[in-house]
Amino acid sequence: MSLPAKLESIVSDIESQFSIDDAYIVKATKFFLSSMEAGLAAPSSSREYMPMIPAYVTSIPTGKEKGLFLAADLGGTNFRVCSIDLKGDHTFELKQSKYRIPVEIMNAEESEELFSYLAKKVESFLEEHHADYHTKSKDHLKLGFTFSFPVNQTALDQGTLIRWTKGFNIPDTVDRDVVELLQANLVILGINVKVVALANDTVGTLLSRAYVNDPAKTKSNTIIGAIFGTGTNGAYYETIENIPKLTADKVPEGAKGMVINTEWGSFDNTLSILPNTKWDVTVDKETANPGYHLFEKRISGMFLGEILRVVLIDLFEQGHIFVDLAAERGGSLPHRVKEPWQLDAEILSYIEIDDSTDLQMSGLIMQNVLRLPTTKEERVLIQRITRAISHRAAYLSAIPLAAIASKVKDQYKDDDRDFEFGCDGSVVEFYPCFRDTILKAVAAIDPLKGTGKKIHLRIAKDGSGVGAALAASTVA
Ligand code: BGC
């Protein structure tokens, strides 16, 4: 559907500001590689390069691991408690409960409020699913704690919070050991559980996908665990000699390599290369961590809707859209449109693929979610901007995947299997065409050129819990 000339030129201009091409992602992949190397070498973290956090997991599962473990998973919106019975044959049995974290707890005054809430949920889970372990058993259950925020990890069961992301803001937790905080609150409740491993969700995703993957069948090795959900990040296995910041005293005996939590959300915080529209600047200012995780703020589910919302507000303020509506309402827009974070990426996913007459479906959605009546032209504009934002996100997402594939390809030079990326998160799983666009962009970068190997993107659903159990299984 065509737009009046003036609106058409406005929309085309916005599209071009969000547009990135193959030449850009090739260049950005090289820059990503150098940022990884800087992060692997620098003894302390800096805004300038990626954290590249050693995860103290020194091997990748083979699928033969066995036993019953607990996992507690604090990610974005939900807290999950699971028990995982690893069968030792690439399969497992999982029981789980999921709790939506109240906003007051995400913004609590003190860490204890959050961690006592988490411990109580572990208690209810045990009461429901493993009542015998709660008090009676002599042996404690081992728990792997998936904690999906940047942590300065110093051992498998030790790590202090660097900073909160994704809407959490409890300043008092920064620099404190999150394993200790959880353990202390479990002890207070008299729960017979020991937190033996701390793992980022991406580390968990890598381990769980590797456990489930049977290379004899898939003819592929699991190279990366990645999340594209509320936030984004990835983990991979690096050889010890490539991690200069890991001094000899910190290398566990006999280890040849270690899983690295890249925290790629913090790629290019100084904006040397990332696209930076005025709307990205506005969104960054609204967050609790301005100036950090700028890559994440262009890619992940928490931000896509907000970018669209601030573009719409900007166009409204310039008098290009919602003109009659505002006139009827005495100059203002419905309050939901004015409030940050009201537009979930899920809403964008419906708008993205709306092919109803005059985009009526998008109209209903905007009305329902934001109480915002729209004209046909406005809906066309909204759909085109949505597509521009999500296309940029998917294209950018290919950069870390391709960079890591190219960085590790020598590790696999004596093996002819393909590479697989284990991915989890609402955006990669559900956003229409997101996966296909990532793969198209990875193909344009062509990180495995000359090897004859293919790249597969596989969904590793809810892998983080199983992965934490696998990390716990490495503890004697
Ligand atoms: C966090 C990462 C996490 C990612 C995906 C980011 O905001 O910093 O630790 O892995 O979200 O959940």
Coordinates of C-alpha atoms and ligand atoms in Angstrom, one line a residue:
M1 CA 0.0 0.0 0.0
S2 CA 1.5 3.3 -1.0
L3 CA 1.8 6.3 1.4
P4 CA 1.3 10.0 0.7
A5 CA 4.6 11.4 -0.6
K6 CA 5.6 13.2 2.5
L7 CA 5.0 10.2 4.8
E8 CA 6.7 8.0 2.3
S9 CA 9.9 10.0 2.4
I10 CA 9.8 10.1 6.2
V11 CA 9.4 6.3 6.4
S12 CA 12.1 5.7 3.8
D13 CA 14.5 7.8 5.7
I14 CA 13.8 5.9 8.9
E15 CA 14.2 2.6 7.1
S16 CA 17.6 3.7 5.7
Q17 CA 18.7 4.7 9.2
F18 CA 18.0 1.2 10.4
S19 CA 19.4 -0.5 7.4
I20 CA 22.7 -2.4 7.5
D21 CA 24.2 -4.4 4.6
D22 CA 26.5 -7.3 4.1
A23 CA 29.7 -5.2 3.8
Y24 CA 28.9 -3.7 7.2
I25 CA 28.4 -7.1 9.0
V26 CA 31.6 -8.4 7.5
K27 CA 33.5 -5.4 8.8
A28 CA 31.7 -5.6 12.2
T29 CA 32.6 -9.3 12.5
K30 CA 36.3 -8.5 12.3
F31 CA 35.8 -5.8 14.9
F32 CA 34.0 -8.3 17.1
L33 CA 36.9 -10.7 16.9
S34 CA 39.3 -8.0 18.1
S35 CA 37.0 -7.0 20.9
M36 CA 36.9 -10.7 22.0
E37 CA 40.7 -10.9 22.0
A38 CA 41.0 -7.7 24.0
G39 CA 38.5 -9.1 26.6
L40 CA 40.3 -12.5 26.8
A41 CA 43.6 -10.6 27.5
A42 CA 42.7 -7.8 29.8
P43 CA 42.9 -8.7 33.5
S44 CA 40.1 -6.4 34.5
S45 CA 36.9 -5.5 32.7
S46 CA 36.4 -2.2 30.9
R47 CA 33.6 -0.6 28.9
E48 CA 35.7 -0.8 25.8
Y49 CA 35.7 -4.5 25.1
M50 CA 33.6 -7.5 25.9
P51 CA 33.8 -9.0 29.4
M52 CA 34.7 -12.6 28.1
I53 CA 34.2 -14.2 31.5
P54 CA 35.8 -17.6 32.2
A55 CA 33.0 -19.8 33.4
Y56 CA 35.2 -22.5 35.2
V57 CA 33.5 -25.2 33.2
T58 CA 36.4 -27.0 31.6
S59 CA 34.8 -29.6 29.4
I60 CA 31.7 -30.0 27.1
P61 CA 29.3 -32.8 28.0
T62 CA 29.4 -36.0 26.0
G63 CA 25.8 -37.0 26.7
K64 CA 26.9 -39.7 29.2
E65 CA 26.5 -37.6 32.4
K66 CA 24.1 -39.1 35.0
G67 CA 22.3 -38.2 38.3
L68 CA 19.6 -36.1 39.9
F69 CA 20.3 -32.3 40.2
L70 CA 18.5 -29.2 41.0
A71 CA 18.7 -26.0 39.0
A72 CA 17.5 -22.5 39.9
D73 CA 17.3 -20.2 36.9
L74 CA 17.1 -16.4 37.3
G75 CA 16.9 -15.0 33.9
G76 CA 14.8 -12.1 32.7
T77 CA 11.1 -12.2 33.6
N78 CA 10.8 -15.5 35.3
F79 CA 12.5 -17.6 38.0
R80 CA 12.4 -21.3 37.3
V81 CA 13.3 -24.1 39.6
C82 CA 13.8 -27.5 38.1
S83 CA 15.0 -30.9 39.0
I84 CA 16.8 -32.8 36.2
D85 CA 17.5 -36.5 36.1
L86 CA 20.3 -37.0 33.6
K87 CA 20.0 -40.5 32.2
G88 CA 23.4 -40.7 30.6
D89 CA 22.1 -41.4 27.1
H90 CA 21.6 -37.8 25.8
T91 CA 18.2 -37.7 27.5
F92 CA 16.9 -36.4 30.8
E93 CA 13.7 -36.1 32.9
L94 CA 12.8 -32.6 34.0
K95 CA 10.3 -31.3 36.5
Q96 CA 9.9 -27.6 36.8
S97 CA 8.0 -24.7 38.3
K98 CA 8.1 -21.2 36.9
Y99 CA 7.4 -18.0 38.8
R100 CA 7.0 -14.5 37.4
I101 CA 9.2 -12.2 39.4
P102 CA 7.2 -9.3 40.9
V103 CA 8.5 -5.9 39.7
E104 CA 9.0 -4.8 43.3
I105 CA 11.4 -7.7 43.8
M106 CA 13.3 -6.8 40.6
N107 CA 13.8 -3.3 42.1
A108 CA 14.1 -4.2 45.7
E109 CA 15.9 -2.1 48.3
E110 CA 18.1 -4.9 49.4
S111 CA 19.5 -8.1 47.9
E112 CA 18.0 -10.2 50.7
E113 CA 14.5 -9.5 49.5
L114 CA 15.3 -11.0 46.1
F115 CA 17.4 -14.0 47.4
S116 CA 15.0 -14.9 50.2
Y117 CA 12.2 -14.9 47.6
L118 CA 14.3 -17.2 45.4
A119 CA 15.1 -19.5 48.3
K120 CA 11.4 -19.7 49.2
K121 CA 10.5 -20.8 45.7
V122 CA 13.2 -23.5 45.8
E123 CA 11.5 -24.6 49.1
S124 CA 8.0 -24.8 47.5
F125 CA 9.4 -26.7 44.5
L126 CA 11.0 -29.3 46.8
E127 CA 7.9 -29.6 48.9
E128 CA 5.9 -30.3 45.8
H129 CA 8.3 -32.5 43.8
H130 CA 10.9 -34.0 46.2
A131 CA 9.4 -33.8 49.7
D132 CA 11.8 -36.5 50.9
Y133 CA 14.9 -34.4 50.2
H134 CA 13.6 -31.4 52.0
T135 CA 14.5 -32.3 55.5
K136 CA 15.0 -36.1 55.8
S137 CA 17.8 -37.0 53.5
K138 CA 21.3 -36.9 54.9
D139 CA 22.8 -36.1 51.5
H140 CA 22.3 -32.7 50.1
L141 CA 21.0 -32.2 46.6
K142 CA 23.4 -30.3 44.3
L143 CA 22.1 -27.2 42.7
G144 CA 23.3 -25.4 39.6
F145 CA 22.4 -21.7 39.8
T146 CA 21.8 -20.2 36.4
F147 CA 22.2 -16.5 36.9
S148 CA 21.9 -14.6 33.6
F149 CA 23.6 -11.3 34.4
P150 CA 27.2 -10.3 34.1
V151 CA 29.2 -11.8 36.9
N152 CA 32.8 -11.7 37.8
Q153 CA 33.3 -15.5 38.2
T154 CA 36.3 -16.7 40.1
A155 CA 35.4 -20.4 40.6
L156 CA 32.7 -22.7 39.5
D157 CA 30.7 -21.8 42.6
Q158 CA 31.8 -18.2 43.1
G159 CA 30.9 -15.0 41.4
T160 CA 30.1 -11.4 42.2
L161 CA 27.6 -9.3 40.2
I162 CA 29.2 -6.8 37.9
R163 CA 25.9 -5.0 37.1
W164 CA 22.3 -5.7 36.6
T165 CA 20.7 -5.7 33.1
K166 CA 17.2 -6.3 31.6
G167 CA 15.3 -4.2 34.1
F168 CA 16.7 -5.5 37.4
N169 CA 18.0 -2.8 39.7
I170 CA 19.1 -3.7 43.2
P171 CA 22.3 -1.7 43.6
D172 CA 23.2 -3.4 46.9
T173 CA 23.8 -6.7 45.0
V174 CA 26.6 -5.3 42.9
D175 CA 30.0 -6.8 43.9
R176 CA 28.4 -9.4 46.1
D177 CA 28.7 -13.2 45.6
V178 CA 25.4 -14.4 44.3
V179 CA 26.1 -18.0 45.2
E180 CA 26.7 -17.0 48.8
L181 CA 23.5 -14.9 48.9
L182 CA 21.4 -17.8 47.6
Q183 CA 23.1 -20.4 49.8
A184 CA 22.6 -18.3 52.9
N185 CA 18.9 -17.9 52.3
L186 CA 18.5 -21.7 51.7
V187 CA 20.3 -22.3 55.0
I188 CA 17.9 -20.0 56.8
L189 CA 15.1 -22.1 55.5
G190 CA 16.8 -25.3 56.6
I191 CA 16.9 -26.6 53.0
N192 CA 19.2 -29.5 52.3
V193 CA 20.6 -28.1 49.1
K194 CA 24.1 -27.0 48.2
V195 CA 24.7 -24.5 45.4
V196 CA 27.7 -26.1 43.7
A197 CA 27.8 -24.3 40.4
L198 CA 27.1 -20.9 39.0
A199 CA 26.4 -20.7 35.3
N200 CA 25.2 -18.0 32.9
D201 CA 22.2 -19.1 30.9
T202 CA 24.3 -19.2 27.7
V203 CA 26.8 -21.5 29.4
G204 CA 23.8 -23.6 30.4
T205 CA 22.5 -23.6 26.9
L206 CA 25.8 -24.6 25.4
L207 CA 26.1 -27.5 27.9
S208 CA 22.6 -28.7 27.5
R209 CA 22.6 -28.6 23.7
A210 CA 25.9 -30.5 23.7
Y211 CA 24.4 -33.1 26.1
V212 CA 21.4 -33.6 23.9
N213 CA 23.3 -33.5 20.7
D214 CA 24.4 -36.9 19.5
P215 CA 27.1 -36.0 16.9
A216 CA 26.9 -39.5 15.4
K217 CA 23.4 -38.6 14.4
T218 CA 23.5 -34.9 13.7
K219 CA 27.0 -34.9 12.2
S220 CA 27.6 -31.7 14.0
N221 CA 29.5 -30.3 17.0
T222 CA 27.8 -27.8 19.3
I223 CA 29.9 -24.7 19.1
I224 CA 27.9 -21.9 20.7
G225 CA 25.2 -21.6 23.3
A226 CA 23.3 -18.3 22.6
I227 CA 20.3 -16.5 23.9
F228 CA 18.2 -14.1 21.9
G229 CA 15.3 -13.4 24.3
T230 CA 14.7 -10.6 26.8
G231 CA 18.5 -10.1 26.6
T232 CA 21.2 -11.5 24.3
N233 CA 24.5 -13.3 25.0
G234 CA 26.6 -16.3 24.0
A235 CA 29.1 -18.8 25.4
Y236 CA 31.7 -21.0 23.7
Y237 CA 34.6 -23.2 24.5
E238 CA 38.1 -21.6 24.2
T239 CA 41.5 -23.2 24.6
I240 CA 43.5 -22.1 27.6
E241 CA 46.4 -20.6 25.6
N242 CA 43.9 -18.3 24.0
I243 CA 42.8 -16.9 27.4
P244 CA 45.8 -14.9 28.5
K245 CA 44.0 -13.3 31.4
L246 CA 43.5 -16.7 33.1
T247 CA 46.8 -16.9 35.0
A248 CA 48.2 -20.4 35.7
D249 CA 47.0 -20.4 39.3
K250 CA 43.4 -20.0 38.1
V251 CA 43.5 -22.9 35.6
P252 CA 41.9 -26.0 37.1
E253 CA 44.3 -29.0 37.0
G254 CA 44.5 -30.7 33.7
A255 CA 42.2 -28.2 31.9
K256 CA 42.8 -27.7 28.2
G257 CA 40.1 -25.2 27.7
M258 CA 37.3 -23.4 29.4
V259 CA 33.8 -22.2 28.5
I260 CA 33.7 -18.4 28.1
N261 CA 30.7 -16.3 28.8
T262 CA 31.3 -13.5 26.3
E263 CA 28.6 -11.1 27.5
W264 CA 28.3 -10.0 23.9
G265 CA 25.5 -7.7 24.9
S266 CA 28.4 -5.3 25.8
F267 CA 30.0 -5.5 22.3
D268 CA 31.1 -2.0 21.3
N269 CA 29.8 0.0 24.3
T270 CA 31.9 2.9 22.9
L271 CA 29.9 2.8 19.6
S272 CA 33.0 2.6 17.3
I273 CA 31.0 0.6 14.8
L274 CA 27.4 0.0 16.0
P275 CA 24.6 1.8 14.2
N276 CA 23.3 4.5 16.5
T277 CA 20.1 6.3 15.6
K278 CA 18.7 9.1 17.7
W279 CA 16.0 6.6 18.8
D280 CA 18.7 4.2 20.1
V281 CA 20.1 7.1 22.1
T282 CA 16.7 7.8 23.6
V283 CA 16.1 4.1 24.6
D284 CA 19.6 3.8 26.2
K285 CA 18.8 6.8 28.4
E286 CA 15.7 5.2 29.7
T287 CA 17.5 2.1 30.9
A288 CA 19.1 1.4 34.3
N289 CA 22.5 0.7 32.7
P290 CA 23.0 3.6 30.2
G291 CA 26.2 3.3 28.1
Y292 CA 26.4 -0.4 28.7
H293 CA 25.0 -3.4 26.8
L294 CA 24.5 -1.3 23.7
F295 CA 24.6 -4.2 21.4
E296 CA 21.9 -5.9 23.4
K297 CA 19.8 -2.7 23.2
R298 CA 19.7 -3.1 19.4
I299 CA 18.9 -6.8 19.3
S300 CA 17.0 -8.3 22.2
G301 CA 13.3 -8.6 23.0
M302 CA 13.3 -6.1 25.8
F303 CA 14.2 -3.3 23.5
L304 CA 12.7 -3.9 20.1
G305 CA 9.3 -2.7 21.1
E306 CA 10.7 0.3 23.0
I307 CA 12.7 1.4 19.9
L308 CA 9.4 1.3 17.9
R309 CA 7.6 3.2 20.6
V310 CA 10.2 6.0 20.7
V311 CA 10.2 6.4 16.9
L312 CA 6.4 6.8 17.0
I313 CA 6.5 9.3 19.8
D314 CA 9.2 11.3 17.8
L315 CA 7.1 11.3 14.7
F316 CA 4.1 12.4 16.7
E317 CA 6.0 15.2 18.3
Q318 CA 7.1 16.3 14.8
G319 CA 3.4 16.4 13.8
H320 CA 3.6 13.6 11.3
I321 CA 1.3 11.0 12.8
F322 CA -1.7 10.7 15.2
V323 CA -2.6 14.3 14.4
D324 CA -6.4 14.0 14.4
L325 CA -6.3 11.6 17.4
A326 CA -4.4 14.1 19.5
A327 CA -6.6 17.0 18.3
E328 CA -9.7 15.0 19.6
R329 CA -7.9 14.3 22.9
G330 CA -6.9 17.9 23.6
G331 CA -3.3 17.4 22.3
S332 CA -2.2 14.3 24.1
L333 CA -1.8 10.6 23.3
P334 CA -3.2 7.7 25.3
H335 CA -1.1 7.3 28.4
R336 CA 0.1 3.8 27.6
V337 CA 1.8 5.1 24.4
K338 CA 3.7 7.6 26.5
E339 CA 4.9 5.0 29.0
P340 CA 8.3 3.3 28.3
W341 CA 8.4 -0.5 27.9
Q342 CA 4.7 -1.0 27.1
L343 CA 5.3 -2.6 23.7
D344 CA 6.5 -6.2 24.0
A345 CA 8.4 -7.8 21.1
E346 CA 5.6 -10.3 20.9
I347 CA 3.3 -7.5 19.7
L348 CA 5.9 -6.6 17.0
S349 CA 5.9 -10.1 15.9
Y350 CA 2.2 -10.0 15.0
I351 CA 2.6 -6.6 13.3
E352 CA 5.6 -7.9 11.3
I353 CA 3.6 -10.6 9.5
D354 CA 0.2 -8.9 9.4
D355 CA -1.3 -9.4 5.9
S356 CA -4.9 -8.6 6.8
T357 CA -6.8 -6.0 4.7
D358 CA -5.7 -2.5 5.6
L359 CA -3.6 -4.1 8.4
Q360 CA -6.7 -4.3 10.5
M361 CA -5.1 -6.9 12.7
S362 CA -2.3 -4.5 13.7
G363 CA -5.0 -1.9 14.3
L364 CA -6.7 -4.1 16.8
I365 CA -3.5 -5.0 18.5
M366 CA -2.4 -1.3 18.9
Q367 CA -5.9 -0.5 20.1
N368 CA -5.8 -3.4 22.6
V369 CA -2.3 -3.0 23.9
L370 CA -1.8 0.7 23.8
R371 CA -5.4 1.9 23.5
L372 CA -4.2 3.6 20.4
P373 CA -6.5 4.1 17.4
T374 CA -4.6 4.2 14.1
T375 CA -5.3 5.2 10.5
K376 CA -4.5 2.9 7.6
E377 CA -1.4 5.0 6.7
E378 CA -0.2 4.9 10.3
R379 CA -0.4 1.2 10.3
V380 CA 1.6 0.9 7.1
L381 CA 4.2 3.1 8.6
I382 CA 4.2 1.1 11.9
Q383 CA 4.7 -2.2 10.0
R384 CA 7.5 -0.9 7.9
I385 CA 9.4 0.5 10.8
T386 CA 8.8 -2.7 12.8
R387 CA 10.3 -4.7 9.9
A388 CA 13.3 -2.3 9.7
I389 CA 14.0 -2.6 13.5
S390 CA 13.7 -6.4 13.5
H391 CA 15.7 -6.8 10.3
R392 CA 18.6 -4.8 11.8
A393 CA 18.3 -6.9 15.0
A394 CA 18.6 -10.2 13.2
Y395 CA 21.4 -9.0 10.9
L396 CA 23.4 -7.7 13.9
S397 CA 22.8 -11.0 15.7
A398 CA 24.8 -12.8 13.0
I399 CA 27.9 -10.9 13.9
P400 CA 28.8 -12.7 17.2
L401 CA 27.8 -16.1 15.8
A402 CA 30.0 -15.8 12.7
A403 CA 32.9 -14.3 14.7
I404 CA 32.9 -17.2 17.2
A405 CA 32.6 -19.8 14.4
S406 CA 35.6 -18.3 12.7
K407 CA 37.5 -18.0 16.0
V408 CA 37.1 -21.7 16.9
K409 CA 37.3 -23.3 13.5
D410 CA 40.9 -24.4 14.1
Q411 CA 39.8 -26.3 17.2
Y412 CA 37.9 -28.6 14.9
K413 CA 40.2 -28.8 12.0
D414 CA 40.7 -32.6 12.4
D415 CA 37.0 -33.3 12.5
D416 CA 34.7 -33.0 9.5
R417 CA 31.5 -32.4 11.3
D418 CA 29.3 -29.3 10.8
F419 CA 28.9 -26.6 13.3
E420 CA 25.7 -26.1 15.3
F421 CA 24.6 -23.1 17.4
G422 CA 22.3 -24.0 20.2
C423 CA 20.0 -21.1 20.7
D424 CA 17.2 -20.3 23.1
G425 CA 15.0 -17.3 23.9
S426 CA 11.7 -15.9 22.8
V427 CA 13.0 -13.8 19.9
V428 CA 15.0 -16.6 18.1
E429 CA 12.3 -19.1 18.8
F430 CA 9.2 -17.1 17.9
Y431 CA 9.9 -13.9 16.1
P432 CA 8.9 -14.5 12.5
C433 CA 11.9 -15.0 10.1
F434 CA 14.4 -14.0 12.8
R435 CA 16.3 -17.3 12.4
D436 CA 16.2 -17.3 8.6
T437 CA 17.6 -13.7 8.6
I438 CA 20.4 -14.6 11.0
L439 CA 21.3 -17.5 8.8
K440 CA 21.3 -15.4 5.7
A441 CA 23.6 -12.9 7.3
V442 CA 25.9 -15.6 8.6
A443 CA 26.1 -17.0 5.1
A444 CA 27.0 -13.5 3.8
I445 CA 29.9 -13.4 6.4
D446 CA 30.8 -17.0 5.5
P447 CA 33.0 -17.7 8.6
L448 CA 33.7 -21.3 7.6
K449 CA 34.8 -20.5 4.1
G450 CA 37.0 -23.2 2.6
T451 CA 36.2 -25.8 5.3
G452 CA 33.3 -27.4 3.5
K453 CA 31.3 -27.4 6.8
K454 CA 27.8 -26.1 7.2
I455 CA 26.3 -24.1 10.0
H456 CA 23.0 -25.1 11.7
L457 CA 21.0 -23.0 14.1
R458 CA 19.2 -25.3 16.5
I459 CA 16.7 -24.3 19.2
A460 CA 17.9 -25.6 22.6
K461 CA 14.7 -25.0 24.5
D462 CA 14.9 -24.3 28.2
G463 CA 18.5 -25.4 28.0
S464 CA 19.7 -23.2 30.8
G465 CA 18.3 -25.3 33.6
V466 CA 19.6 -28.5 32.2
G467 CA 22.9 -26.9 31.6
A468 CA 23.2 -25.7 35.2
A469 CA 22.5 -29.3 36.3
L470 CA 25.3 -30.4 33.9
A471 CA 27.6 -27.8 35.4
A472 CA 26.6 -29.2 38.9
S473 CA 27.3 -32.7 37.7
T474 CA 31.0 -31.8 37.2
V475 CA 31.4 -31.3 41.0
A476 CA 32.6 -34.4 42.9
Ligands
BGC1 C1 22.9 -10.7 30.5 C2 23.6 -12.0 30.2 C3 22.5 -13.0 29.8 C4 21.7 -12.5 28.6 C5 20.6 -13.4 28.2 C6 22.1 -10.2 29.3 O1 21.4 -9.0 29.6 O2 23.9 -9.7 30.7 O3 24.3 -12.5 31.3 O4 23.2 -14.2 29.3 O5 21.1 -11.2 29.0 O6 19.7 -13.8 29.2

